[in-house]
C-alpha positions in Angstrom: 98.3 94.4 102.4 99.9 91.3 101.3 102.3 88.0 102.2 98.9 86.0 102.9 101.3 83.1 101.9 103.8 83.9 104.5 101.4 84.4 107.5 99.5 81.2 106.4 102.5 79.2 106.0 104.2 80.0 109.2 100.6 79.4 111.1 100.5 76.4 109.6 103.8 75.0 110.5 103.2 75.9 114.2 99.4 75.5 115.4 99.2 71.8 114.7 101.3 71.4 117.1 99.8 73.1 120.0 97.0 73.0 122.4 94.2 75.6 122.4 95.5 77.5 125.5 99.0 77.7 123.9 97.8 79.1 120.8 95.3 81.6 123.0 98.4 82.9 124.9 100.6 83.3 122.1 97.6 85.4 120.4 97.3 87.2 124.0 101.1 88.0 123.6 101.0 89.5 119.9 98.0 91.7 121.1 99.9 93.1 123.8 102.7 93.5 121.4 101.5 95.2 119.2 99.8 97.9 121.6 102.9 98.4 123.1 105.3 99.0 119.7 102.6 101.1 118.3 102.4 103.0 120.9 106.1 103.4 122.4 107.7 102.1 119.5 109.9 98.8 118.6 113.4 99.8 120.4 110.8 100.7 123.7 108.9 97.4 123.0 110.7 95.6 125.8 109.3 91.7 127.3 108.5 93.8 130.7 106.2 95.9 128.5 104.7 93.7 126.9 104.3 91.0 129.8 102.5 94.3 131.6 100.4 95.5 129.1 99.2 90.9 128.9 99.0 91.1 132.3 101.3 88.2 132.7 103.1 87.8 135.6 106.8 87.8 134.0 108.5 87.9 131.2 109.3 83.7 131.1 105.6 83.5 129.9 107.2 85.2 126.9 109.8 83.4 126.1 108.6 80.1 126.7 106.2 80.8 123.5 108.7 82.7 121.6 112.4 82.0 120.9 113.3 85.6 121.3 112.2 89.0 119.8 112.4 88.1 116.3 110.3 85.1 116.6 107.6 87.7 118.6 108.2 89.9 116.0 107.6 88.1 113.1 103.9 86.5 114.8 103.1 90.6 114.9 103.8 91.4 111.6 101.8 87.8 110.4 99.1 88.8 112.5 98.6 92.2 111.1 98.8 91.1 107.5 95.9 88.1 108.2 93.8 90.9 110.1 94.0 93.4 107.2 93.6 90.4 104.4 90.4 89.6 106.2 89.2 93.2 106.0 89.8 94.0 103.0 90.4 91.3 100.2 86.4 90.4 100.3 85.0 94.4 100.3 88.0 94.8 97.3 86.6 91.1 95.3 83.4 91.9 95.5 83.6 95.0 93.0 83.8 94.4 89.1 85.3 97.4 88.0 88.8 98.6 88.1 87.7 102.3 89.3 85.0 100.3 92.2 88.3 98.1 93.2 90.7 101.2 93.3 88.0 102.7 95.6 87.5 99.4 97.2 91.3 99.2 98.3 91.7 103.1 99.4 88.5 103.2 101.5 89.0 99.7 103.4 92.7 100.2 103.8 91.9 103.5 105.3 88.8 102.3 107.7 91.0 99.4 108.6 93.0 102.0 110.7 90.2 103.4 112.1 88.7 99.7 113.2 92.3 98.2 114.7 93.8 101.8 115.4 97.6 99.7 116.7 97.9 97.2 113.8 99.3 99.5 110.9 102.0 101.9 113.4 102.8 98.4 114.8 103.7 97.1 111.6 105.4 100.1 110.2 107.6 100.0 113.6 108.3 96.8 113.2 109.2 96.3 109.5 110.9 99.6 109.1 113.8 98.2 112.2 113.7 94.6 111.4 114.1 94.5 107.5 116.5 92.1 106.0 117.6 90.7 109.2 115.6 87.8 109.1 114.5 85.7 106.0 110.8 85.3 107.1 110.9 89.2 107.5 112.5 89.9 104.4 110.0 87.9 102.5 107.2 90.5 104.3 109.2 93.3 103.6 109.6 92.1 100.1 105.3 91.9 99.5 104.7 95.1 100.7 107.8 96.8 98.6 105.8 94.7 95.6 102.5 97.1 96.2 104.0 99.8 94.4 104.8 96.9 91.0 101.2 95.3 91.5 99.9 98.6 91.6 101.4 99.8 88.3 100.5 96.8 86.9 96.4 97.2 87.5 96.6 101.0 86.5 98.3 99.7 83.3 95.6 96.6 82.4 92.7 99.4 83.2 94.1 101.7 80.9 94.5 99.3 78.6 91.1 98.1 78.7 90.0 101.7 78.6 88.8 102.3 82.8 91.7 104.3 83.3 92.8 107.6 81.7 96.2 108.8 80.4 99.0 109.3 83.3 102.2 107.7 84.0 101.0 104.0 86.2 104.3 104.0 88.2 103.6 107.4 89.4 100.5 106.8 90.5 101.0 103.8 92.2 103.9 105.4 93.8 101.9 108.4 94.9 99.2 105.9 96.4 101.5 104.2 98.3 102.7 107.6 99.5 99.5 109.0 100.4 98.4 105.9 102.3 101.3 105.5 104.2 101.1 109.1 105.6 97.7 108.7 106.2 98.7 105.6 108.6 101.6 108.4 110.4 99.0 110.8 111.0 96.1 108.7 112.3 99.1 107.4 114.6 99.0 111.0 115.9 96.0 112.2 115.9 92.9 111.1 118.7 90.0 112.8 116.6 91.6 110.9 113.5 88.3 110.2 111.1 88.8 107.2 108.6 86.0 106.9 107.3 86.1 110.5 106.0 89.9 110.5 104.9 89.2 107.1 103.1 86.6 109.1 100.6 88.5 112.1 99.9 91.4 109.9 99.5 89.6 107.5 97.4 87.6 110.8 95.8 90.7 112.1 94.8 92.4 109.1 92.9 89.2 108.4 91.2 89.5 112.1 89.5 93.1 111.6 89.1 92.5 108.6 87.1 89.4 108.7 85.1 89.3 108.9 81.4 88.8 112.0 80.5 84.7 112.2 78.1 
């Protein structure tokens, strides 16, 4: 996950300016939100449902911390991508090879569904019905499209420093993409959903798929 900038900047812009129990009820707001879209979806994600599932007593409490849906929606998506930063960028810094960082970004990307099981269908609802209708949103959309180019990139430098073995980069980081992203549909759908376990056979797998060959 990326568009730290984003999320940082737009926090930035709007917490100086407001008191501790604003910025507690806005947070109380995205939490219900994204419950609610993850689990009903964004066209269902309605101010009633979310006012319900914050147990606020109408939907005014919404609007008087968000200019409409958008702005909500927008706070979601920020909030997923400073959550999943936090999880992952120290566990994926801390290794010093390109095959421990590979692992590194498989494993914690994984576990982080199984630790905030909401935040990933959330932001897949959100981004995949919102995308290019907003600027903030498009410049989201645009960081995680730029996975799949950062991505190529690495498996490129580690073959070239001679981590990696032979295989086409793009398809790989394609086919990561891929397999993560239908690892966050099915954990949506299944209760007995074990991350921990899918993130080593995941991660298992694309460290035999790209190892240099002895």
């Amino acid at each position: 996950m990326r568009a730290r900038n984003s999320a940082a900047k737009q926090e930035a812009e709007g917490t100086s300016s407001r008191t501790f129990t604003e910025a507690a009820r806005r947070a109380q707001i995205v939490g219900a939100a994204i419950e609610v879209i993850a689990e009903v979806g964004y066209a269902k994600a309605t101010f009633t449902r979310i006012a319900e599932r914050a147990g606020l007593s109408s939907t005014g409490m919404i609007s008087y911390h968000f200019a409409g849906k958008d702005d909500l929606m927008r706070e979601v998506v920020a909030e997923v991508f400073r959550v999943a930063d936090g999880y992952m960028i120290p566990r994926i810094e801390a290794q010093t090879t390109a095959s421990g960082r590979l692992r590194a970004f498989i494993e914690s990307n994984i576990e982080l569904i199984g630790e905030f099981p909401k935040h990933l269908p959330a932001v897949v609802e959100v981004m995949g019905n919102v995308r290019g209708e907003d600027s903030s949103m498009r410049e989201f959309c645009a960081a995680m499209d730029s996975l799949v180019d950062t991505h190529t990139h690495l498996f490129r430098e580690a073959q070239k420093a001679g981590e990696f073995g032979e295989f086409d980069p793009r398809v790989m980081a394609v086919a990561l993409r891929g397999a993560i992203d239908g690892v966050v549909s099915r954990a949506a759908k299944d209760p007995d959903f074990d991350a921990v376990a899918c993130g080593r056979e995941l991660a298992d797998l694309f460290d035999r798929a790209t190892r240099k060959e002895l």
